Amino acid sequence: MKHMRITTAHQSITFSRRMMLLGGAQAAVGGLLIGRMGWLAIAQNEKYQLLSESNRVQLIPVPPRRGWIIDRNGKPIAINKASFRVDLIPQQLVNAPQVISKLQELMNLPPDEVDRITRELSQSRGFQPVSVADNVPYEQYAAITVRLPELPGVAASQGFTRFYPAGSAVGQLVGYVGAASAAEYEKENKNPLLLIPGVKIGKEGLEKTLEPVLRGEPGGQRVEVTARGKLVKELDPKPDRSGGTVQLTIDSDLHEYAARRIGDQSAAVVVMDVTNGDILAMPSMPSFNPNNFSDGISQNEWKMLSQDSHLPLVDKALESLYPSGSTIKPSMALALLNAGVDRAQKVNCTGAFQLGNHTFHCDKRHGPLDMDGAVVHSCDVYFYTMCLRVGAEKLSPMVRSMGFGEKFDLPFETQRYGTIPDPDWMMRKYHRKWQGYDTVNMSIGQGMVLINPLQLAVMASRLATGKRVIPRLIKSKPVAPQTQLAVDQDHLDFIRKAMWGVVDHGTAAAAKLPLNGIQMAGKTGTAQTHNLSAGERGDYTAANWKLRDHSLFMAFLPFDNPRYAVATIVEHGGFGAAVAAPLVRDTATFLYDRPKAIAALQAFEQSIGGTLAEREAKKEAAWRQANGLPPLPAAKA
Amino acid sequence: MITSAIIPRPLAKLPWRLIFLVTGIAMFGFVVLYSAAGGSMEPWALKQAMVFFIFLAIAVAMSWMRESTIKAIAFPLYGVTLIMLLGVEALGFVSKGAQRWLDIGPIKLQPSEFMKPAIVLTLARFYELVPVGEIRKWRAIWPALLLLGVPAVLILVQPDLGTCIVVLLCGVTVMFLAGLPWWFFAAPAASFAVVAPIAYGFMHGYQKKRIDTFLNPDSDPLGAGYHIAQSKIAIGSGGIWGKGFLHGSQSHLDYLPEGHTDFVFATMAEEWGLVGGVILILAFAAVIRWGMQVSTNARTRFAQLAAAGLSATVFFYVAINLMMVMGLAPVVGVPLPLVSYGGSAVMTVMLCLGLLMALERQQRTVSRVI
């Protein structure tokens, strides 16, 4: 059949045609493959070479040495102390449970630590060490070192811990360091440095705000690692760069002296150099011991600190606010003079002052007093009368220009600035009109007036110089230029003389310096926190500590050529002259005659039951006993 | 074929060009496996060499088979392989897991491997039997579809998508060359576009994931896309000349997974570069071209179809593997013949080549006889 014959020929043609097609398709695929490979290996070679390198080479970060914090004379405030640490290297571990139980036995590890180690081990990549313990005592370190051959995977090494030689005296100033929390790790875009065992970052205070300077640049051991995290070989390391040293304006000896001189009171002292605003000392006591925080603070210690009525976790110099009490009076007097009040005009103090249907009291019946007498003897009635006459509008600006209520740029996260009220402010804040009794309250630093101890020191500095002294804490920062304050030199001289009178023959006569040729000028203050009866004021032991008045004192010295300003606020210290003034006196003495000041301190500490460290240990022991906890093992290493 | 007075006639009549090519590829493979093991004959290179030379000997021995013998065993071979596939399936059902091989004493038999040459021979035999005029009729199509479909499904459910695809492509190639109407190939290609998303729905989780990551490898660079990503890094970082023998960091540091089996080409390319890759591709091209030439020169329809189908088997192996390694195809688990470590791929390819050599010898003998 015709059809049959054609298809036989057709079939063979079809076959060869389709064979050609198939061959062509195969050649095309071959071409495509070679083209693709060329694209990958030539055009994209650089990209893939980079990816291959980043696969191959891993960086084990080597933590940088944290920068020091030193005082104005180069004396260390925060340094690094060599310490011993024990880590586990997961990939070298043969029998993890056995090694861990051996370590538990050698190092007395508590059960929850064992749990943590086991958990971290199961999550770790092979070459990243897991921390067993920080700051290991030398005996344990030595015990582990000799047994290292039978403990494969255990690494005992020397590291560094933060160390603060002055202990709790600098607690509030420097803050503390600790291991980064999960939130901090996230915040730094998962910086791998923060995961290394033993790496501590600033958590509070200067350690936190100066973190960028103190941390430094981590170096790294570059290693070749397999996909499973096994270390193949070490490549040339990248060196680390230590953190920068920060020099403070603080004089650490003075700071520590003032801290110790505070004794068992809850207080802050600020000492400033009036010529440039340098903060020479700013202790806030009681405080925490930042050394305990660097090794990780125990639950109990934290509990003890947070339950303390004297608030050791609060920096009272910057974070606590108090009524200024009579320390406001020199500034008020300046404002009165500025408003044209005759300094010789006398006001008769009868011990009480009637305004409307309310009676305001003075602490005693002073009789007729002029302005000088009113400052020297801290007469309230004089200021009630004169301030009411002048009006609050003319008072507040002067007080503010002296530093109360002013914000200062200092490297601390939390600072509170307080208030100096005025009629506008009252309307804004409380939606009411300013009343006469507001002026009366403000005239003696009560009512709405709130300040912190640093502002009190600034006020003393400004009264001493007549210039706008601005506090400075970091030595490398430029000294802020001191502009002249808008006060009459004659007024200023008068007020200084009155403040000299306060110490010479006034309310703070107990604070006279035991030094020849150096005289101090100052002003006491007693800030009421509760309305106590006169009887209770007379006998403080009767009143609850919490209800007592705050005791304030500010001063500058030497009177004739001011160099330093000292201020203190003692929480619930009682009468300003009784507690605050002697504290300032001794601190000021230390500036000129250290041996004399130290002798005074030793006598003082003897009277209150030992040195700071001794009293802290006693306090902790008492707290532990009261809370049913076993006593701590004697002396930490 | 070498003509020399010194070499004995039976030896001289062997297709030496092919044997040299294949041995060359395999030797290069040993070198790569030696490097993949971190510079050691153990555990892969030595074993692979032994397997290769045993199967080379078998292939050479097979070259003395007559075409009539091959024809005669085509259907029985297919039948036995199909039964073994069913056996694997039954075993897998019993052991409640994926099962691809039968343990017969010391050797593990993977019946799906035998199916590649078996389907080619069976379809070639079938189309030889179909009368010339019937080729465009339905009855020339449905038996072939059945012959191909049943084992393909059995292999797919193992599950072994790679082998299933190779088997299907080999069968379709033979049917294409047999002269089936165009619509038969055009229609499925069109319907594939429709069916593919539905088939995707029936796939196993890991198969789905492989297709997902093929379509977008960067979607999951540490998970399923890891294979492709690392393979591309290995090939791309090799550059033109490669990083040098034993200097491939991707494979030596285990970043490249399956660097001695499916992804052996990436291991090779990292150390030998584009040059090594092109040489290897050209060597395979020469082997396939030799096989296609056997088909072109064949005198019987069976020989034509069988030779082309067997060469196509080798081609699909190589092409799918390389496309997969270079990120042009999803990771389906097809090894690179003669280079990837593993006996079954070597066995399949050497069986194909043995049959091709037999058909080639036949051409010469038959031509002499005629």
Coordinates of N, CA, C and O in Angstrom, one line a residue, chain A residues 3-4 7-12 14-15 17-19 21-23 25-27 29-30 32-34 36-38 40-42 44-46 48-58 125 224-228 232, chain B residues 132-133 136 173 176-182 185 226 230 232-233 235-240 243 249-250 253-255 265 269 273-274 277-278 281 288 292 295-296 301 304-305 308 312 315 319 322-323 326-328:
Chain A
H3 N 0.4 4.0 1.4 CA 0.5 4.6 2.8 C 1.7 4.0 3.5 O 2.5 4.6 4.1
M4 N 1.7 2.6 3.5 CA 2.7 1.8 4.2 C 4.1 2.2 3.7 O 5.0 2.4 4.6
T7 N 5.4 5.6 5.0 CA 5.7 5.7 6.4 C 7.0 5.0 6.8 O 7.7 5.4 7.7
T8 N 7.4 4.0 6.1 CA 8.7 3.4 6.4 C 9.8 4.4 6.1 O 10.7 4.6 7.0
A9 N 9.8 5.0 5.0 CA 10.8 6.0 4.7 C 10.6 7.2 5.7 O 11.6 7.7 6.2
H10 N 9.4 7.5 5.9 CA 9.0 8.6 6.8 C 9.6 8.4 8.2 O 10.2 9.3 8.8
Q11 N 9.5 7.1 8.6 CA 9.9 6.8 10.0 C 11.4 7.1 10.1 O 11.9 7.6 11.1
S12 N 12.2 6.7 9.1 CA 13.6 6.8 9.2 C 14.0 8.3 9.2 O 14.9 8.8 9.8
T14 N 12.0 10.7 10.2 CA 11.6 11.2 11.5 C 12.7 10.9 12.5 O 13.1 11.8 13.3
F15 N 13.2 9.7 12.5 CA 14.2 9.3 13.5 C 15.4 10.2 13.4 O 15.9 10.8 14.4
R17 N 15.7 13.1 12.1 CA 15.4 14.5 12.4 C 15.3 14.7 13.9 O 15.9 15.6 14.5
R18 N 14.6 13.7 14.5 CA 14.5 13.8 16.0 C 15.8 13.6 16.7 O 16.1 14.2 17.8
M19 N 16.7 12.8 16.1 CA 18.0 12.6 16.7 C 18.8 13.9 16.7 O 19.5 14.2 17.6
L21 N 17.5 16.8 16.6 CA 16.9 17.7 17.6 C 17.4 17.4 19.0 O 17.8 18.3 19.8
L22 N 17.4 16.1 19.3 CA 17.9 15.6 20.7 C 19.3 16.0 20.9 O 19.7 16.6 21.9
G23 N 20.2 15.8 19.8 CA 21.6 16.1 20.0 C 21.7 17.6 20.2 O 22.5 18.1 21.0
A25 N 19.5 19.7 21.5 CA 19.1 20.0 22.8 C 20.1 19.7 23.8 O 20.4 20.5 24.8
Q26 N 20.8 18.5 23.7 CA 21.8 18.1 24.6 C 23.0 19.1 24.5 O 23.5 19.5 25.6
A27 N 23.4 19.5 23.3 CA 24.5 20.5 23.2 C 24.1 21.8 23.8 O 24.9 22.4 24.5
V29 N 22.0 22.2 26.4 CA 22.1 22.0 27.8 C 23.6 22.1 28.3 O 23.9 22.8 29.2
G30 N 24.4 21.5 27.5 CA 25.9 21.5 27.8 C 26.4 22.9 27.8 O 27.1 23.4 28.7
L32 N 24.6 25.6 28.2 CA 24.0 26.3 29.3 C 24.8 26.1 30.6 O 25.1 27.0 31.4
L33 N 25.2 24.8 30.8 CA 25.9 24.4 32.0 C 27.3 25.1 32.1 O 27.6 25.7 33.1
I34 N 28.0 25.1 30.9 CA 29.3 25.8 30.9 C 29.1 27.3 31.1 O 29.9 27.9 31.9
R36 N 26.7 28.8 32.7 CA 26.3 29.0 34.1 C 27.5 29.0 35.0 O 27.7 29.8 35.9
M37 N 28.4 28.0 34.7 CA 29.5 27.8 35.6 C 30.5 29.0 35.4 O 31.1 29.5 36.4
G38 N 30.6 29.5 34.2 CA 31.4 30.6 33.9 C 30.9 31.8 34.7 O 31.7 32.6 35.3
L40 N 29.1 31.8 37.4 CA 29.4 31.7 38.9 C 30.9 31.9 39.2 O 31.2 32.6 40.1
A41 N 31.7 31.3 38.3 CA 33.2 31.3 38.7 C 33.9 32.5 38.3 O 35.0 32.8 38.8
I42 N 33.4 33.3 37.3 CA 34.1 34.4 36.8 C 33.4 35.7 37.2 O 33.9 36.5 38.0
Q44 N 30.8 36.2 39.2 CA 30.4 36.3 40.6 C 31.5 35.8 41.5 O 31.3 35.6 42.7
N45 N 32.7 35.5 41.0 CA 33.8 35.0 41.8 C 34.0 35.7 43.0 O 34.1 35.2 44.1
E46 N 34.1 37.0 42.9 CA 34.5 37.9 44.1 C 33.4 37.7 45.2 O 33.8 37.5 46.4
Y48 N 31.4 35.2 45.8 CA 31.4 33.9 46.4 C 32.7 33.6 47.2 O 32.7 32.9 48.1
Q49 N 33.8 34.3 46.7 CA 35.0 34.1 47.5 C 34.9 34.7 48.9 O 35.3 34.2 49.9
L50 N 34.2 35.9 48.9 CA 33.9 36.5 50.2 C 33.1 35.6 51.1 O 33.4 35.4 52.3
L51 N 32.1 35.1 50.5 CA 31.2 34.2 51.3 C 31.9 33.0 51.8 O 31.8 32.5 52.9
S52 N 32.8 32.4 50.9 CA 33.6 31.3 51.3 C 34.5 31.6 52.5 O 34.7 30.8 53.4
E53 N 35.1 32.8 52.4 CA 36.0 33.2 53.5 C 35.2 33.4 54.8 O 35.7 33.0 55.9
S54 N 34.1 34.0 54.7 CA 33.3 34.3 55.9 C 32.8 32.9 56.5 O 32.5 32.8 57.7
N55 N 32.7 31.9 55.7 CA 32.4 30.6 56.2 C 33.6 30.0 56.9 O 33.4 29.5 58.0
R56 N 34.7 30.2 56.3 CA 35.9 29.5 56.8 C 36.4 30.1 58.1 O 36.8 29.4 59.0
V57 N 36.5 31.5 58.1 CA 37.2 32.1 59.2 C 36.1 32.7 60.2 O 35.2 33.4 59.8
Q58 N 36.3 32.3 61.4 CA 35.4 32.8 62.5 C 36.3 33.6 63.4 O 37.5 33.3 63.6
R125 N 28.0 26.6 70.9 CA 28.7 26.0 69.7 C 30.1 25.6 70.2 O 30.6 26.1 71.2
E224 N 40.1 29.0 61.9 CA 39.4 28.3 60.8 C 38.5 27.3 61.5 O 39.0 26.5 62.3
V225 N 37.3 27.3 61.2 CA 36.3 26.4 61.9 C 35.5 25.6 60.8 O 35.2 26.1 59.8
T226 N 35.2 24.4 61.2 CA 34.4 23.6 60.3 C 32.9 24.0 60.5 O 32.6 24.8 61.4
A227 N 32.1 23.5 59.6 CA 30.6 23.9 59.7 C 30.1 23.4 61.0 O 29.1 24.0 61.5
R228 N 30.7 22.4 61.6 CA 30.1 21.9 62.9 C 30.8 22.6 64.1 O 30.5 22.3 65.2
V232 N 39.9 24.2 63.5 CA 40.9 23.5 62.7 C 42.3 24.0 62.9 O 43.2 23.3 63.2
Chain B
V132 N 5.1 -0.4 11.4 CA 5.5 0.9 11.0 C 4.3 1.9 11.0 O 4.3 3.0 11.5
G133 N 3.3 1.4 10.4 CA 2.1 2.2 10.1 C 1.3 2.5 11.4 O 0.5 3.5 11.4
R136 N 1.4 6.0 14.9 CA 0.7 7.2 15.3 C -0.7 6.8 15.9 O -1.5 7.6 16.2
T173 N 12.3 10.0 26.0 CA 13.2 10.1 24.9 C 13.1 9.0 23.9 O 13.0 9.3 22.7
F176 N 9.9 9.5 22.0 CA 10.1 10.7 21.1 C 10.8 10.2 19.8 O 10.4 10.5 18.7
L177 N 11.9 9.5 20.0 CA 12.7 9.0 18.8 C 11.9 8.0 18.0 O 12.1 7.9 16.8
A178 N 11.0 7.2 18.7 CA 10.3 6.2 18.0 C 9.3 6.8 17.0 O 8.8 6.2 16.1
G179 N 9.1 8.1 17.1 CA 8.3 8.8 16.1 C 6.8 9.0 16.6 O 6.0 9.2 15.7
L180 N 6.6 9.0 17.8 CA 5.2 9.3 18.3 C 4.8 10.8 17.9 O 5.7 11.6 17.8
P181 N 3.6 11.0 17.7 CA 3.1 12.3 17.2 C 3.5 13.4 18.1 O 3.6 13.2 19.3
W182 N 3.7 14.6 17.6 CA 4.1 15.8 18.3 C 3.2 16.1 19.5 O 3.6 16.5 20.5
F185 N 3.8 14.9 22.9 CA 4.8 15.6 23.8 C 4.4 17.0 24.1 O 4.7 17.5 25.2
Y226 N 20.3 25.7 52.1 CA 21.7 25.6 52.5 C 22.5 24.9 51.4 O 23.6 25.3 51.0
Q230 N 25.5 26.8 49.5 CA 26.9 26.4 49.8 C 27.5 25.8 48.5 O 28.7 26.0 48.3
K232 N 26.8 26.7 45.4 CA 27.2 27.9 44.6 C 28.4 28.6 45.1 O 29.2 29.1 44.3
I233 N 28.5 28.7 46.4 CA 29.7 29.4 47.0 C 30.9 28.6 46.6 O 31.9 29.2 46.2
I235 N 31.4 26.6 44.0 CA 31.8 26.7 42.6 C 32.2 28.1 42.3 O 33.3 28.3 41.6
G236 N 31.5 29.1 42.8 CA 31.8 30.5 42.5 C 33.2 30.9 43.1 O 33.9 31.6 42.5
S237 N 33.5 30.4 44.3 CA 34.8 30.8 44.9 C 36.0 30.1 44.3 O 37.1 30.5 44.4
G238 N 35.7 29.0 43.5 CA 36.8 28.3 42.8 C 37.4 29.2 41.7 O 38.6 29.0 41.5
G239 N 36.6 30.0 41.1 CA 37.2 30.9 40.1 C 37.6 30.1 38.8 O 37.1 29.0 38.6
I240 N 38.5 30.6 38.1 CA 38.9 30.0 36.8 C 39.8 28.8 37.1 O 39.6 27.7 36.5
K243 N 41.0 26.6 43.7 CA 41.8 26.9 44.9 C 43.0 25.9 45.0 O 43.8 26.1 45.9
S249 N 38.2 25.0 50.9 CA 37.7 25.1 52.3 C 36.3 24.7 52.4 O 35.9 24.2 53.5
Q250 N 35.5 25.0 51.4 CA 34.0 24.6 51.6 C 33.8 23.2 51.8 O 33.0 22.8 52.7
L253 N 36.0 21.9 55.2 CA 35.4 22.3 56.5 C 34.0 22.0 56.6 O 33.3 22.5 57.5
D254 N 33.5 21.1 55.8 CA 32.1 20.6 55.8 C 31.0 21.6 55.6 O 29.9 21.4 56.0
Y255 N 31.4 22.7 55.0 CA 30.3 23.7 54.8 C 29.4 23.2 53.6 O 28.2 23.4 53.5
F265 N 30.5 17.6 42.3 CA 30.9 18.5 41.3 C 31.4 19.8 41.9 O 32.3 20.5 41.5
A269 N 34.8 21.6 41.5 CA 35.0 22.9 40.9 C 35.7 23.9 41.9 O 36.4 24.8 41.5
G273 N 38.5 24.6 39.7 CA 38.0 25.8 39.0 C 37.1 25.5 37.8 O 36.7 24.4 37.5
L274 N 36.9 26.6 37.0 CA 36.1 26.5 35.8 C 36.8 25.5 34.8 O 36.2 24.8 34.1
G277 N 36.0 22.1 35.6 CA 34.5 21.8 35.3 C 34.3 21.7 33.8 O 33.6 20.8 33.4
V278 N 34.9 22.6 33.0 CA 34.7 22.5 31.6 C 35.2 21.2 31.0 O 34.6 20.5 30.2
I281 N 32.8 18.4 31.9 CA 31.6 18.5 31.1 C 31.9 18.1 29.6 O 31.1 17.3 29.0
I288 N 28.6 10.9 25.7 CA 27.3 10.9 25.2 C 27.2 10.9 23.7 O 26.5 10.2 23.0
M292 N 25.4 8.4 21.1 CA 24.5 8.9 20.0 C 24.9 8.5 18.7 O 24.1 8.1 17.8
S295 N 23.9 5.1 18.0 CA 22.5 5.0 17.6 C 22.3 5.4 16.2 O 21.6 4.8 15.4
T296 N 23.0 6.5 15.8 CA 22.9 7.0 14.4 C 23.4 5.9 13.4 O 22.8 5.7 12.3
R301 N 16.1 -1.1 14.2 CA 15.3 -0.1 14.9 C 15.6 -0.2 16.4 O 15.7 0.8 17.2
Q304 N 18.9 1.3 17.3 CA 18.8 2.7 17.2 C 18.2 3.3 18.5 O 18.8 4.2 19.1
L305 N 17.0 2.8 18.8 CA 16.3 3.3 19.9 C 17.0 3.1 21.3 O 17.1 3.9 22.1
A308 N 20.2 5.2 21.6 CA 19.9 6.6 21.9 C 19.4 6.7 23.3 O 19.7 7.7 24.1
A312 N 21.0 8.7 26.4 CA 20.1 9.8 27.0 C 20.2 9.6 28.6 O 20.1 10.5 29.3
F315 N 23.1 11.1 29.7 CA 23.0 12.6 29.6 C 22.1 13.2 30.7 O 22.5 14.2 31.3
A319 N 23.2 16.0 33.3 CA 22.6 17.3 33.1 C 21.8 17.7 34.4 O 21.9 18.8 34.9
L322 N 24.2 18.4 37.3 CA 25.0 19.7 37.2 C 24.0 20.9 37.4 O 24.4 21.9 38.0
M323 N 22.8 20.8 36.8 CA 21.9 21.9 36.9 C 21.5 22.1 38.4 O 21.4 23.2 38.9
M326 N 24.4 23.7 40.3 CA 24.7 25.1 40.0 C 23.5 25.9 40.2 O 23.4 27.1 39.8
G327 N 22.5 25.4 40.8 CA 21.3 26.2 41.2 C 20.3 26.4 40.1 O 19.6 27.4 40.1
L328 N 20.4 25.5 39.0 CA 19.4 25.7 37.9 C 18.2 24.8 38.0 O 17.3 24.8 37.2

